[in-house]
Coordinates of C-alpha atoms and ligand atoms in Angstrom, one line a residue:
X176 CA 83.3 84.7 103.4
X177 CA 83.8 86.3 106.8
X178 CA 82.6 83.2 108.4
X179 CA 85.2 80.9 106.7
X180 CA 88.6 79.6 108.8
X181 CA 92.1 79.7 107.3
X182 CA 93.8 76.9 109.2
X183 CA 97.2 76.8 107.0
X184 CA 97.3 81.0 106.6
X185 CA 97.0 81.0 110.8
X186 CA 99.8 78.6 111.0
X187 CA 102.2 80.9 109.3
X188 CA 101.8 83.3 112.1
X189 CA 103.9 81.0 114.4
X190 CA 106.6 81.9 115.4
X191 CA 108.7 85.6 116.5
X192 CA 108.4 86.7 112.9
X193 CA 106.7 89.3 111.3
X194 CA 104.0 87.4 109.7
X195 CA 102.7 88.7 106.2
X196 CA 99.1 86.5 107.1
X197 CA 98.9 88.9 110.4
X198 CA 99.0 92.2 108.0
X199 CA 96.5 91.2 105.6
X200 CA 94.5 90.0 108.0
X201 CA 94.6 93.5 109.5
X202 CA 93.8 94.9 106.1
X203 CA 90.8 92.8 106.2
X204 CA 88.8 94.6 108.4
X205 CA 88.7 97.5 106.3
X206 CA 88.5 96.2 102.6
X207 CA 86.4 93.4 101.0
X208 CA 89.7 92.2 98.4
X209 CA 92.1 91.7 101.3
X210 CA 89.6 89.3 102.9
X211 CA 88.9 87.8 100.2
X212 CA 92.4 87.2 99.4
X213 CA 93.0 85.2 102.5
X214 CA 90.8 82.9 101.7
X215 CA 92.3 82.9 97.9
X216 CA 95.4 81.9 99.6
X217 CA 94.3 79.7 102.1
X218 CA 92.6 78.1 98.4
X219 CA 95.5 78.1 97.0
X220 CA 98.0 76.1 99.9
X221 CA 94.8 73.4 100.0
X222 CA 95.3 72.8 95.8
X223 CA 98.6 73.2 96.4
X224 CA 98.6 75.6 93.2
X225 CA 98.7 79.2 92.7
X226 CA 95.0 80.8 91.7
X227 CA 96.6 83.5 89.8
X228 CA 96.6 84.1 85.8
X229 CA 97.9 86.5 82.9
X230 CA 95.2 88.7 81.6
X231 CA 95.3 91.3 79.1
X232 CA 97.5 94.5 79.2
X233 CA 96.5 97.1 81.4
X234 CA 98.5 100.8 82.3
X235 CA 98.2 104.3 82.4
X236 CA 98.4 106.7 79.4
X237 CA 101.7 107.0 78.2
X238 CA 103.3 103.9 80.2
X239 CA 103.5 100.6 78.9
X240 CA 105.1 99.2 82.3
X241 CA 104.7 100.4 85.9
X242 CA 101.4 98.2 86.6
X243 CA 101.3 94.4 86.5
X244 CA 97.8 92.8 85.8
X245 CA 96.7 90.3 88.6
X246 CA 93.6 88.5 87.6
X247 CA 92.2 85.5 90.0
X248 CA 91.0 82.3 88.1
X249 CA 88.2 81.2 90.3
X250 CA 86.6 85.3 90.0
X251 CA 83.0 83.0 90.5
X252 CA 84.3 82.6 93.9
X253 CA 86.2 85.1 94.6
X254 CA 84.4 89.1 92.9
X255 CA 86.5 91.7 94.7
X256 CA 89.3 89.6 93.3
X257 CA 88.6 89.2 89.6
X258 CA 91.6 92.0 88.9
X259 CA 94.0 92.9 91.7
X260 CA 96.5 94.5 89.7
X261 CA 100.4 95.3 91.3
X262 CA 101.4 99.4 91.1
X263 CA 105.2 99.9 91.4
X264 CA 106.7 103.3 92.7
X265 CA 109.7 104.1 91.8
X266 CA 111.7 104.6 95.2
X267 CA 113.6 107.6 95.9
X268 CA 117.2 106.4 96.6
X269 CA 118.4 103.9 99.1
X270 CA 114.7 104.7 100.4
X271 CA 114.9 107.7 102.0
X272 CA 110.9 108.9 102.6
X273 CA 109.6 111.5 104.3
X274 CA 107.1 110.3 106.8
X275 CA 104.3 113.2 105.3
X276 CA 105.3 111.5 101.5
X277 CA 104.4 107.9 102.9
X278 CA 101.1 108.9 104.5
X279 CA 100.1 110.2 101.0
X280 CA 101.0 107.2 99.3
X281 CA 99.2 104.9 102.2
X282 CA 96.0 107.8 101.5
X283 CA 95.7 107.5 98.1
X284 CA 96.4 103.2 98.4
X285 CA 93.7 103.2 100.7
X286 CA 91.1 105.2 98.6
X287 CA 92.1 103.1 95.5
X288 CA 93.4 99.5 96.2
X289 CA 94.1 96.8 98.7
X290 CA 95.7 98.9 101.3
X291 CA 98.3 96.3 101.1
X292 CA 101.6 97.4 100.3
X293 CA 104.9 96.0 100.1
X294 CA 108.4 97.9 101.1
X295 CA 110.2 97.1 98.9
X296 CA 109.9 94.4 96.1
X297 CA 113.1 93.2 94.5
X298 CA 113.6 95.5 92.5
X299 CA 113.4 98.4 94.5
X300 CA 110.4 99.2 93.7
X301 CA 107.6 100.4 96.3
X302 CA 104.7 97.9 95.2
X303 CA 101.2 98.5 96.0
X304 CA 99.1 95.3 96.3
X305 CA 95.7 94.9 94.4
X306 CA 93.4 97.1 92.5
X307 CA 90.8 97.3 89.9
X308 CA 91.3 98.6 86.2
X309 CA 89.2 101.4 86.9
X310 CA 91.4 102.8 89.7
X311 CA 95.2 102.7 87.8
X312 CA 94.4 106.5 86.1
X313 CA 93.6 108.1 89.4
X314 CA 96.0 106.4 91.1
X315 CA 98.9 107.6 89.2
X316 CA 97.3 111.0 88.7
X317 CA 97.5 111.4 92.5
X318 CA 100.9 110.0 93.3
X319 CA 102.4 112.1 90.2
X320 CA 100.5 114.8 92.1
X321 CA 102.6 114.1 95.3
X322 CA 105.8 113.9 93.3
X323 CA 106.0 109.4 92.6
X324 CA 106.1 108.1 89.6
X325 CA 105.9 104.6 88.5
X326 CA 108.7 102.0 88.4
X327 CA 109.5 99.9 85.4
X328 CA 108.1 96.0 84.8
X329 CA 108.2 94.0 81.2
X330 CA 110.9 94.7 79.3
X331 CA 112.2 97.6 80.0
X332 CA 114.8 99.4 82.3
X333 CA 113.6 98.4 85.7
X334 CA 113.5 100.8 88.7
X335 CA 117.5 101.4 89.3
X336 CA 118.1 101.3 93.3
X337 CA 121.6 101.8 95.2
X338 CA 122.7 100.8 98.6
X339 CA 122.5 103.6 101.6
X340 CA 126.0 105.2 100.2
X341 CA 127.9 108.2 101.9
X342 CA 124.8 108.5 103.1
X343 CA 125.4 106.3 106.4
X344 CA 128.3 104.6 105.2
X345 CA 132.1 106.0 105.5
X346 CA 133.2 102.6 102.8
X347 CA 131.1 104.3 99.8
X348 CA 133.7 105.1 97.0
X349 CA 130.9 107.4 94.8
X350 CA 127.8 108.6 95.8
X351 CA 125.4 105.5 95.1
X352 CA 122.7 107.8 96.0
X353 CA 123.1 110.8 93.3
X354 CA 124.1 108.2 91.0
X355 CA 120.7 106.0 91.0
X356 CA 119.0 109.5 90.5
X357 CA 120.6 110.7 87.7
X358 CA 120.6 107.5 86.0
X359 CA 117.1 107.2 86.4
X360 CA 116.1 110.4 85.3
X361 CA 118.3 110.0 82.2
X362 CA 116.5 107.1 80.9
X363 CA 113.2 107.6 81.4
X364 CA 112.4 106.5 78.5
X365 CA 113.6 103.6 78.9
X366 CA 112.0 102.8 81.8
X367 CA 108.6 103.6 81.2
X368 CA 108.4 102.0 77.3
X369 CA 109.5 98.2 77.0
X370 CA 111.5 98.3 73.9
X371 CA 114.0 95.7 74.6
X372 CA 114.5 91.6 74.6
X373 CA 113.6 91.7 78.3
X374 CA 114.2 93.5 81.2
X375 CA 117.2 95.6 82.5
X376 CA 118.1 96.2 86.0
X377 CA 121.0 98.4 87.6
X378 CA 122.2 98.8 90.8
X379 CA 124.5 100.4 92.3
X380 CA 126.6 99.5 95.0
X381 CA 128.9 102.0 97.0
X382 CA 131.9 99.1 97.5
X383 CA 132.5 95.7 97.5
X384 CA 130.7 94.6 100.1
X385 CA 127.8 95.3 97.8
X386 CA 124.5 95.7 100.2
X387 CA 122.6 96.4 97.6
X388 CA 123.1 93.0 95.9
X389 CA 124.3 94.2 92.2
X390 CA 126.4 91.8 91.4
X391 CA 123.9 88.5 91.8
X392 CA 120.6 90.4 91.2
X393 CA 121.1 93.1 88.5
X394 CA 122.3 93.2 85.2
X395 CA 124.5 96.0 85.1
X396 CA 126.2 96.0 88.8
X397 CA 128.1 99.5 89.5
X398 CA 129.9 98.4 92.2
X399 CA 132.8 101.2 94.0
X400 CA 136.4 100.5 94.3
X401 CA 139.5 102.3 94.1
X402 CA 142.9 102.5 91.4
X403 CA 145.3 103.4 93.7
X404 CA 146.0 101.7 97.0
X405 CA 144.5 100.9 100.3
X406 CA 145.5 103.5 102.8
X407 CA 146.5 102.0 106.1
X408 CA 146.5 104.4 109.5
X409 CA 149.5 102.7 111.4
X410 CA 148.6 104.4 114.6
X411 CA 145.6 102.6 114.9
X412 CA 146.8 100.1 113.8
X413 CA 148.9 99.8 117.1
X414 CA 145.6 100.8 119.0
X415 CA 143.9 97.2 117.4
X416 CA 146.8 95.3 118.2
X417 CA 147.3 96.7 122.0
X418 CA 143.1 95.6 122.0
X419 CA 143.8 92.4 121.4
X420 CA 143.3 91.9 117.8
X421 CA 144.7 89.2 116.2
X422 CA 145.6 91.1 113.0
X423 CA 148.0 87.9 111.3
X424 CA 144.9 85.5 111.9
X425 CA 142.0 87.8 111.6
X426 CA 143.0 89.9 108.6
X427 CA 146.4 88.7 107.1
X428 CA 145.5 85.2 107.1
X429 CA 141.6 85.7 105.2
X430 CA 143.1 88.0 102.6
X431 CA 141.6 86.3 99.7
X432 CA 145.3 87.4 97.6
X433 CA 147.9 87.2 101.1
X434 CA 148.1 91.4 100.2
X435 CA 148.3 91.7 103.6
X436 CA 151.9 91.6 106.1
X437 CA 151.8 92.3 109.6
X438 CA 155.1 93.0 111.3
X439 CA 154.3 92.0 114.7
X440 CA 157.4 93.9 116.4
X441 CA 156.6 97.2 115.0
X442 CA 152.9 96.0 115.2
X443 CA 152.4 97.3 111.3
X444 CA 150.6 96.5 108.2
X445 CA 151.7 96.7 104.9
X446 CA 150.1 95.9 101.7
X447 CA 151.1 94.5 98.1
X448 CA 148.7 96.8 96.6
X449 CA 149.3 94.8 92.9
X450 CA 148.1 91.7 94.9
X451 CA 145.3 93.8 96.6
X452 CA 141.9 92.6 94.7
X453 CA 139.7 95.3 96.8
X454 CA 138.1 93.0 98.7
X455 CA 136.8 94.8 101.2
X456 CA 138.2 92.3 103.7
X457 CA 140.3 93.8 106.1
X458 CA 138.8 97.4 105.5
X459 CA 135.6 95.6 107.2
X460 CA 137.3 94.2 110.4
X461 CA 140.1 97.5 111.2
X462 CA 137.8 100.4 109.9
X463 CA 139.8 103.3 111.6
X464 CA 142.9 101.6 110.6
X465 CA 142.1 100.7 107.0
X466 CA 140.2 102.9 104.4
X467 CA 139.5 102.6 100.5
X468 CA 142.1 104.5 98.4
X469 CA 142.1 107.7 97.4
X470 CA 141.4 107.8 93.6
X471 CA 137.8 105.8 93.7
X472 CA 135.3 105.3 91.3
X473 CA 133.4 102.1 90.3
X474 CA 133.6 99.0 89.1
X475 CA 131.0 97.9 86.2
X476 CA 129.7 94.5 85.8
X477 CA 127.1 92.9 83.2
X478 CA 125.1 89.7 82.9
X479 CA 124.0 88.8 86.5
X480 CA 120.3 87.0 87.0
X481 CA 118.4 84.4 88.4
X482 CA 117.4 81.4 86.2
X483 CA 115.8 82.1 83.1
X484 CA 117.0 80.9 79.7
X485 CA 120.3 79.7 81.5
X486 CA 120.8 79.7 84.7
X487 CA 121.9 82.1 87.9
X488 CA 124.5 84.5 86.5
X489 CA 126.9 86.5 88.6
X490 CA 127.7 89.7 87.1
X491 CA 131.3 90.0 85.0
X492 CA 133.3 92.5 85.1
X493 CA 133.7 94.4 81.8
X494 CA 134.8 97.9 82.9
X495 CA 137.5 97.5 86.0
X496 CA 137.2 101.1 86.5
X497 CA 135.4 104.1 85.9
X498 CA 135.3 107.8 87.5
X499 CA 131.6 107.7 88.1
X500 CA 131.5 112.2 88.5
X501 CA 129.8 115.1 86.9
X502 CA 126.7 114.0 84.9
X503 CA 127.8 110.1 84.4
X504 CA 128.5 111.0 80.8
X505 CA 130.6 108.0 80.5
X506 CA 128.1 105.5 81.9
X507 CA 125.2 106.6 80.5
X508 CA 127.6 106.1 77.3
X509 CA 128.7 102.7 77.8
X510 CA 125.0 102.0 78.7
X511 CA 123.4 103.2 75.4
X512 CA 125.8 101.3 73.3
X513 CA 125.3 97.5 75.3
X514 CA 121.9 98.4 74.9
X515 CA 121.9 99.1 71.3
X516 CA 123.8 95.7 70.9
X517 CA 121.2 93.6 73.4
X518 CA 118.4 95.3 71.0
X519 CA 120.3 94.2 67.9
X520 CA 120.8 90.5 69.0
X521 CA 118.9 89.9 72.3
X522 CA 115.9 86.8 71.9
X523 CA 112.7 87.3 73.7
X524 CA 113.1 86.7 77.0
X525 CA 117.1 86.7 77.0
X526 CA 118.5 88.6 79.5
X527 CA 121.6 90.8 78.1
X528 CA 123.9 88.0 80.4
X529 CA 122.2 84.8 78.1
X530 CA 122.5 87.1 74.9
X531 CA 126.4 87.2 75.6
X532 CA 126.8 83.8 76.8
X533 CA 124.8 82.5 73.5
X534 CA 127.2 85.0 71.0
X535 CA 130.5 85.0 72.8
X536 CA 132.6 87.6 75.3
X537 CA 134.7 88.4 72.4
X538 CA 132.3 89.3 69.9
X539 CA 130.1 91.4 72.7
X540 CA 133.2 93.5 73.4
X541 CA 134.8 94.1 70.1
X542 CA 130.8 95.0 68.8
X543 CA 130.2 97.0 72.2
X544 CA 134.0 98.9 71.9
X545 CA 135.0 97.5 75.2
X546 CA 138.6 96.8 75.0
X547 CA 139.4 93.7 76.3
X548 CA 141.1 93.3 79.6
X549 CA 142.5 90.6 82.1
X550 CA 140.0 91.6 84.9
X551 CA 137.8 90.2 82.7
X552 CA 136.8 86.8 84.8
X553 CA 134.2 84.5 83.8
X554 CA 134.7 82.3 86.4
X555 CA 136.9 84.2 89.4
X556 CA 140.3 83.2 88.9
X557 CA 140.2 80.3 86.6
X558 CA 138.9 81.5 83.2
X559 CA 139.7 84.8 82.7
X560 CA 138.4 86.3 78.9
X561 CA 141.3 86.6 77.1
X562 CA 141.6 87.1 73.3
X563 CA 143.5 88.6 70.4
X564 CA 142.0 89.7 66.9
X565 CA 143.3 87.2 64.1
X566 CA 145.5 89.3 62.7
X567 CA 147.6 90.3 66.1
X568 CA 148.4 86.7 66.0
X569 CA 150.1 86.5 62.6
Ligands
SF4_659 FE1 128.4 100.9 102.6 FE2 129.6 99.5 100.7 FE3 127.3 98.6 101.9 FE4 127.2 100.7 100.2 S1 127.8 98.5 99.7 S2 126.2 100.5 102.2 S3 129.2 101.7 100.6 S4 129.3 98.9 102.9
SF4_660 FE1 143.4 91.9 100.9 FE2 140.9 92.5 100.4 FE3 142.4 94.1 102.1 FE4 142.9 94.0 99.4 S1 141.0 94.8 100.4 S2 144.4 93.9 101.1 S3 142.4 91.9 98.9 S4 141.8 91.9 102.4

């Protein structure tokens, strides 16, 4: 094996890049799977076809997700790779480790699997590359023992993550951070036992400029905003102007709803806040002029995915805003009851976005108790979900 070239894996090592090839590679020295896995892959770009397959189910007692069974289809060829399961952690928020808590996860991996790792997956999730069945027990003993636990996989609640929140960031409008912790502890359950049609991700999102992705790549985007209005600081607002700034061209004018006036003799702003659609916008490019507004909370939006049954769903807005304090009573709430409904009607594999684009808007909120509302959009600004019971209309 040693003795065997990997021509198309050393060609991805081009280049100023990071190169994944260059790490396992490195992991190769010390462990018999990783090398073998280079030349699985270098296998696998000559057939131009994956040399993975679905085996059984494996776990730990008392999960049914957490651990994702990797089996190689040529195991002749390749031993050391005949199961290379995937581990996932579940990441403390906006992945904030202590160096002393990685080093005991890198310990135990390198006892016990691959060595490789990867920070993070999509998820969120910390996901350790490649061990045998016989490992998964001890592993999780020993990370439980250092205070991890797993993440989800199948269908269940997958690993909730948030962006980096108050934080680093002065735009959060909740704390993304205590949020994804509470949430996650609530519904561990959930998490750990797939019960449901498929899986369920949430993340949470401290404002609109949404780093942590929610709206494209979770299912239940909690996104911050604000009810009342923008507050605007017209002293530096001056301060901008005497710099230089074009405020008309580089704020007013990309507005997405023209909210936005700028007197250019007094050299102040002032906003339409029933125009203002919380954009982020202009908060981005005059941050000590321009803040969110005082009363915040969160936005919640369901449904968005990557192709599946249908295709790529961006999230819609079905809750325009909700105080997101105290224990999340409300959320956890709304969440239990979409749940119960997904459970009710879902189809195998249906994400809870397909399941309401198969039954209807309508019939999801009046089921759900979700009162209908016009920031209901399904396509921004051109198809909003708006709809009366039969009788209203008589
Ligand atoms: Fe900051 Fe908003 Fe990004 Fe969160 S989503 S890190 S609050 S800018
Ligand atoms: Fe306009 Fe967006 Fe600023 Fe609101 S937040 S005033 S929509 S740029």
């Amino acid at each position: 094996m040693t003795d065997k070239k990997t021509p198309q894996l050393d060609e991805l090592e081009n280049g100023k890049w990071p190169s994944f090839v260059t790490e396992i590679k490195k992991a190769a020295v010390k462990n018999e799977a990783s090398k073998e896995l280079l030349h699985l892959l270098e296998k696998s770009y000559v057939d131009k076809r994956g040399h993975w397959k679905h085996g059984g189910i494996v776990g730990v007692k008392g999960y049914g997700g957490g651990v994702i069974g990797r089996y190689s289809d040529v195991p002749e060829e390749f031993p050391h790779l005949a199961a290379f399961h995937t581990v996932r952690i579940n990441a403390p928020s906006a992945w904030f480790y202590k160096t002393d808590s990685l080093r005991k996860i890198c310990d135990i991996w390198e006892k016990r699997g691959s060595g490789l790792m990867n920070f993070h997956g999509a998820t969120g999730d910390a996901i350790l590359l490649g061990t045998v069945t016989d490992e998964l027990q001890p592993i999780f003993d020993e990370l439980s023992e250092a205070g991890f636990d797993l993440g989800g996989s199948g269908s269940d609640l997958r690993s909730p993550s948030c962006c980096v929140g108050p934080a680093r960031c002065e735009h959060a409008c909740y704390d993304t951070l205590d949020a994804c912790y509470n949430i996650t502890n609530e519904f561990q359950d959930e998490l750990h036992r797939p019960m449901w049609p498929y899986k369920f991700k949430i993340k949470f999102s401290g404002c609109a400029n949404d780093c942590a992705a929610a709206i494209a790549r979770s299912d239940c985007a909690v996104i911050g905003t604000w009810r009342d209005t923008i507050v605007i600081n017209q002293e530096e607002v001056k301060t901008y102007a005497d710099n230089g700034m074009d405020i008309q061209a580089e704020v007013c004018d990309l507005c997405p709803t023209h909210a936005l006036k700028f007197d250019h003799n007094k050299k102040e702003l002032a906003v339409i806040s029933e125009d203002c659609s919380r954009c982020m916008h202009c908060i981005n490019e005059m941050p000590k002029a321009i803040f969110p507004g005082k009363e915040r909370g969160a936005s919640i939006l369901l449904g968005g995915k990557s192709t599946i049954v249908q295709s790529a769903f961006m999230g819609w807005v079905i809750v325009p805003f909700i105080k997101l304090e105290g224990d999340y009573e409300e959320l956890k709430d709304l969440l239990r009851r979409i749940w119960e409904w997904w459970d009710e009607n879902g189809k195998t594999r249906e994400r809870i976005g397909e399941t309401i684009y198969r039954i209807g808007m309508s019939k999801f909120l009046s089921e759900v108790g979700i009162p209908a509302v016009p920031q209901m959009v399904f396509r921004p600004r051109s198809n909003p979900y708006v709809f009366w019971p039969e009788e209203e209309l008589k």
